[in-house]
Amino acid sequence: MNQFRPSRFEVLPLIVKNLLIINALVFLAQNTIAGPTSDFSFEDWFALHAYQSSLFKPWQLVTHMFLHGNFGHIFGNMLALWMFGSILENLWGPGRFIAFYIICGVGAAVIHLGILSYQLIPIVNQYNDLIHSSLAQSEDYVRAITYLNHKIDVATLGASGAVFGILIAFVYLFPNTYIYIYFLFPIKAKWLGILYFSYELFFAIQNSAGDDVARWAHVGGAVIGFILVYIWNKNHRRDFY
């Protein structure tokens, strides 16, 4: 299938609409109920944390997908969810679409946690060494422990992993459909997908100190999305489209 020409198309299908509403309400709550003067932290409870962190909770594998850091973050994710997710939900139906969305988001989180846990090994070792060192309770010790705790407790949030899965599924199913960058510059979906994935993979491997974007979650969501849509398409060619 190269082009998407639906016979009946809902501009805002059920699941996409509800995901947009839920994300918007959670973002509003993040910035009102749990504002800077509140003792309750949405990020501590619902954003994704490394399993080495005391803040890690199993439900964060799902709940992190509904939190966002700022308006630009949620706007970009929700715009992509609407643009590409609406087409996929019209194609698959609500049940298959929400399953795909959740699997991609959770899969991205698991891959991100695996990479993050590996990257945190030297930091955790430093932390353990300091706890048992003769510097305990000194000023330098307190500063070092505070810094290491901050590194271990860093939160990951956003729907990007699931959205990348949606983007890759769209690219796989409609590779020759034109997408207009900034609504002006046309590019085929397959080239956009390749370029965007390569960009994220490159910076994920670089792992630059100042890069606070969860690149491996993006890569992980794309990989899980591709595997899932490939299997579904291969096993159900008659009824998948």
Coordinates of C-alpha atoms in Angstrom, one line a residue:
M1 CA 0.0 0.0 0.0
N2 CA 1.6 3.3 -1.1
Q3 CA -1.1 5.9 -0.7
F4 CA -3.8 6.4 2.0
R5 CA -7.2 6.9 0.3
P6 CA -9.9 6.2 3.0
S7 CA -13.5 5.7 2.0
R8 CA -14.7 6.8 5.5
F9 CA -12.3 8.9 7.5
E10 CA -12.8 10.4 11.0
V11 CA -10.7 13.5 11.5
L12 CA -10.7 12.9 15.2
P13 CA -11.3 9.2 16.0
L14 CA -12.3 7.9 19.4
I15 CA -9.0 6.8 20.9
V16 CA -6.9 9.6 19.5
K17 CA -9.5 12.1 20.8
N18 CA -9.4 10.6 24.3
L19 CA -5.6 10.4 24.3
L20 CA -5.5 14.1 23.4
I21 CA -7.9 15.0 26.2
I22 CA -6.2 12.8 28.8
N23 CA -2.7 14.2 28.0
A24 CA -4.1 17.8 28.1
L25 CA -5.8 17.3 31.4
V26 CA -2.7 15.7 33.0
F27 CA -0.5 18.5 31.6
L28 CA -2.9 21.0 33.2
A29 CA -2.8 19.2 36.5
Q30 CA 1.0 19.1 36.4
N31 CA 1.0 22.9 36.1
T32 CA -1.8 23.7 38.6
I33 CA -2.5 21.0 41.2
A34 CA 1.1 20.0 41.5
G35 CA 2.7 23.4 41.0
P36 CA 5.9 24.7 42.5
T37 CA 4.2 25.4 45.9
S38 CA 2.7 21.8 46.2
D39 CA 4.3 19.0 48.2
F40 CA 3.0 16.5 45.6
S41 CA 5.2 15.7 42.6
F42 CA 3.6 14.2 39.5
E43 CA 7.1 13.4 38.2
D44 CA 8.2 11.6 41.3
W45 CA 5.2 9.3 41.2
F46 CA 4.3 8.9 37.6
A47 CA 7.3 9.8 35.4
L48 CA 9.7 6.9 34.5
H49 CA 12.7 6.4 36.8
A50 CA 15.7 4.0 36.6
Y51 CA 15.1 0.9 38.6
Q52 CA 18.1 1.8 40.7
S53 CA 16.2 4.8 41.9
S54 CA 14.1 4.8 45.1
L55 CA 11.5 6.6 43.0
F56 CA 11.0 3.8 40.6
K57 CA 7.5 2.3 40.5
P58 CA 6.2 -0.4 38.1
W59 CA 3.2 1.6 36.9
Q60 CA 5.6 4.3 35.6
L61 CA 6.1 2.2 32.5
V62 CA 2.7 3.3 31.5
T63 CA 2.0 6.6 33.3
H64 CA 5.1 8.3 32.0
M65 CA 3.4 8.5 28.6
F66 CA 0.8 10.9 29.8
L67 CA 3.2 13.5 31.4
H68 CA 5.1 16.2 29.5
G69 CA 7.8 18.7 30.4
N70 CA 6.5 21.9 28.7
F71 CA 4.0 23.2 26.2
G72 CA 6.3 22.6 23.2
H73 CA 6.8 19.0 24.3
I74 CA 3.2 18.1 24.6
F75 CA 2.2 20.1 21.5
G76 CA 4.7 18.3 19.3
N77 CA 3.7 14.8 20.5
M78 CA 0.0 15.5 20.3
L79 CA 0.3 17.0 16.8
A80 CA 2.1 13.9 15.6
L81 CA -0.4 11.6 17.4
W82 CA -3.3 13.3 15.6
M83 CA -1.6 13.5 12.2
F84 CA -0.5 9.9 12.0
G85 CA -2.5 8.2 14.7
S86 CA -5.8 9.3 13.3
I87 CA -5.0 7.5 10.0
L88 CA -3.9 4.4 11.8
E89 CA -7.0 4.3 14.0
N90 CA -9.3 4.7 11.0
L91 CA -7.4 1.9 9.4
W92 CA -7.2 -0.6 12.3
G93 CA -10.1 0.4 14.5
P94 CA -9.9 1.6 18.2
G95 CA -9.0 -1.8 19.8
R96 CA -5.9 -2.5 17.7
F97 CA -4.8 1.1 17.7
I98 CA -4.8 1.5 21.5
A99 CA -3.0 -1.9 21.9
F100 CA -0.4 -0.7 19.4
Y101 CA 0.0 2.6 21.2
I102 CA 0.5 1.1 24.7
I103 CA 2.8 -1.7 23.5
C104 CA 5.0 0.9 21.7
G105 CA 5.1 3.2 24.7
V106 CA 5.9 0.4 27.2
G107 CA 8.4 -1.2 24.9
A108 CA 10.2 2.1 24.4
A109 CA 10.3 2.5 28.2
V110 CA 11.8 -1.0 28.7
I111 CA 14.5 -0.4 26.1
H112 CA 15.2 3.1 27.6
L113 CA 15.5 1.6 31.1
G114 CA 17.8 -1.1 29.9
I115 CA 20.2 1.4 28.3
L116 CA 19.9 3.8 31.2
S117 CA 20.7 1.1 33.8
Y118 CA 23.9 0.3 31.9
Q119 CA 24.9 3.9 31.7
L120 CA 24.2 4.3 35.4
I121 CA 26.5 1.5 36.5
P122 CA 29.6 3.7 37.1
I123 CA 27.5 6.3 38.9
V124 CA 25.9 3.7 41.2
N125 CA 29.4 2.3 41.9
Q126 CA 30.6 5.8 42.9
Y127 CA 27.6 6.2 45.1
N128 CA 28.2 2.9 46.9
D129 CA 31.9 3.7 47.3
L130 CA 31.1 7.0 48.8
I131 CA 28.7 5.5 51.3
H132 CA 31.4 3.2 52.6
S133 CA 34.2 5.8 52.5
S134 CA 35.9 7.6 55.3
L135 CA 34.5 10.9 54.0
A136 CA 31.0 10.1 55.2
Q137 CA 29.2 13.1 56.5
S138 CA 31.8 15.6 55.4
E139 CA 30.8 18.6 53.3
D140 CA 32.4 17.1 50.1
Y141 CA 30.5 13.8 50.8
V142 CA 27.2 15.5 51.1
R143 CA 27.7 17.4 47.9
A144 CA 28.8 14.3 46.1
I145 CA 25.9 12.2 47.4
T146 CA 23.4 14.9 46.4
Y147 CA 24.8 15.1 42.9
L148 CA 24.8 11.3 42.5
N149 CA 21.2 11.0 43.8
H150 CA 20.2 13.7 41.3
K151 CA 21.7 11.7 38.4
I152 CA 20.1 8.4 39.6
D153 CA 16.7 10.0 40.2
V154 CA 16.4 11.8 36.8
A155 CA 12.8 11.5 35.4
T156 CA 11.8 10.5 31.9
L157 CA 8.4 11.6 30.7
G158 CA 6.4 12.0 27.5
A159 CA 4.5 10.1 24.8
S160 CA 7.4 10.2 22.4
G161 CA 8.1 6.5 22.5
A162 CA 4.6 5.6 21.5
V163 CA 4.4 8.4 19.0
F164 CA 7.6 7.2 17.3
G165 CA 6.0 3.7 17.0
I166 CA 3.0 5.4 15.3
L167 CA 5.2 7.3 12.9
I168 CA 7.2 4.2 11.9
A169 CA 3.9 2.2 11.3
F170 CA 2.7 5.0 9.1
V171 CA 6.0 5.0 7.2
Y172 CA 5.9 1.2 6.8
L173 CA 2.3 1.2 5.5
F174 CA 2.3 4.4 3.4
P175 CA 6.0 4.9 2.3
N176 CA 5.2 7.0 -0.7
T177 CA 2.7 9.3 0.9
Y178 CA 3.9 12.9 0.9
I179 CA 4.3 14.7 4.3
Y180 CA 4.7 18.4 4.3
I181 CA 7.4 19.7 6.6
Y182 CA 6.2 22.9 8.2
F183 CA 3.2 22.5 5.9
L184 CA 5.4 23.8 3.0
F185 CA 8.1 21.3 2.0
P186 CA 6.9 17.9 0.7
I187 CA 8.9 14.7 1.4
K188 CA 7.9 11.1 1.1
A189 CA 7.1 9.3 4.3
K190 CA 9.9 6.7 3.8
W191 CA 12.6 9.3 3.5
L192 CA 11.3 11.3 6.5
G193 CA 11.2 8.1 8.5
I194 CA 14.7 7.1 7.6
L195 CA 16.2 10.5 8.2
Y196 CA 14.4 11.0 11.5
F197 CA 15.3 7.5 12.8
S198 CA 18.9 8.0 11.8
Y199 CA 19.0 11.3 13.5
E200 CA 17.7 9.9 16.8
L201 CA 20.0 6.8 16.6
F202 CA 23.1 9.0 16.0
F203 CA 22.5 11.2 19.0
A204 CA 21.5 8.2 21.1
I205 CA 24.8 6.6 20.4
Q206 CA 26.6 9.9 21.0
N207 CA 25.1 10.2 24.4
S208 CA 26.2 13.8 24.8
A209 CA 26.3 15.1 28.4
G210 CA 24.1 18.1 27.6
D211 CA 21.4 16.1 25.7
D212 CA 18.4 15.7 28.0
V213 CA 16.3 14.0 25.4
A214 CA 15.5 10.3 25.9
R215 CA 16.8 9.3 22.5
W216 CA 16.8 5.5 23.2
A217 CA 13.1 5.7 24.1
H218 CA 12.5 7.3 20.7
V219 CA 14.6 4.6 19.0
G220 CA 13.0 1.9 21.1
G221 CA 9.5 3.0 20.2
A222 CA 10.3 3.0 16.5
V223 CA 11.8 -0.5 16.7
I224 CA 8.9 -1.9 18.6
G225 CA 6.4 -0.2 16.3
F226 CA 8.2 -1.6 13.2
I227 CA 8.4 -5.2 14.6
L228 CA 4.7 -5.1 15.6
V229 CA 3.3 -3.6 12.3
Y230 CA 5.5 -6.0 10.3
I231 CA 4.2 -9.1 12.2
W232 CA 0.6 -7.9 12.0
N233 CA 0.9 -7.1 8.3
K234 CA 2.6 -10.4 7.5
N235 CA 0.1 -12.6 9.4
H236 CA -3.1 -10.7 8.5
R237 CA -2.7 -9.4 5.0
R238 CA -6.3 -9.9 4.1
D239 CA -7.8 -7.9 7.0
F240 CA -4.9 -5.7 8.3
Y241 CA -5.4 -2.7 6.0

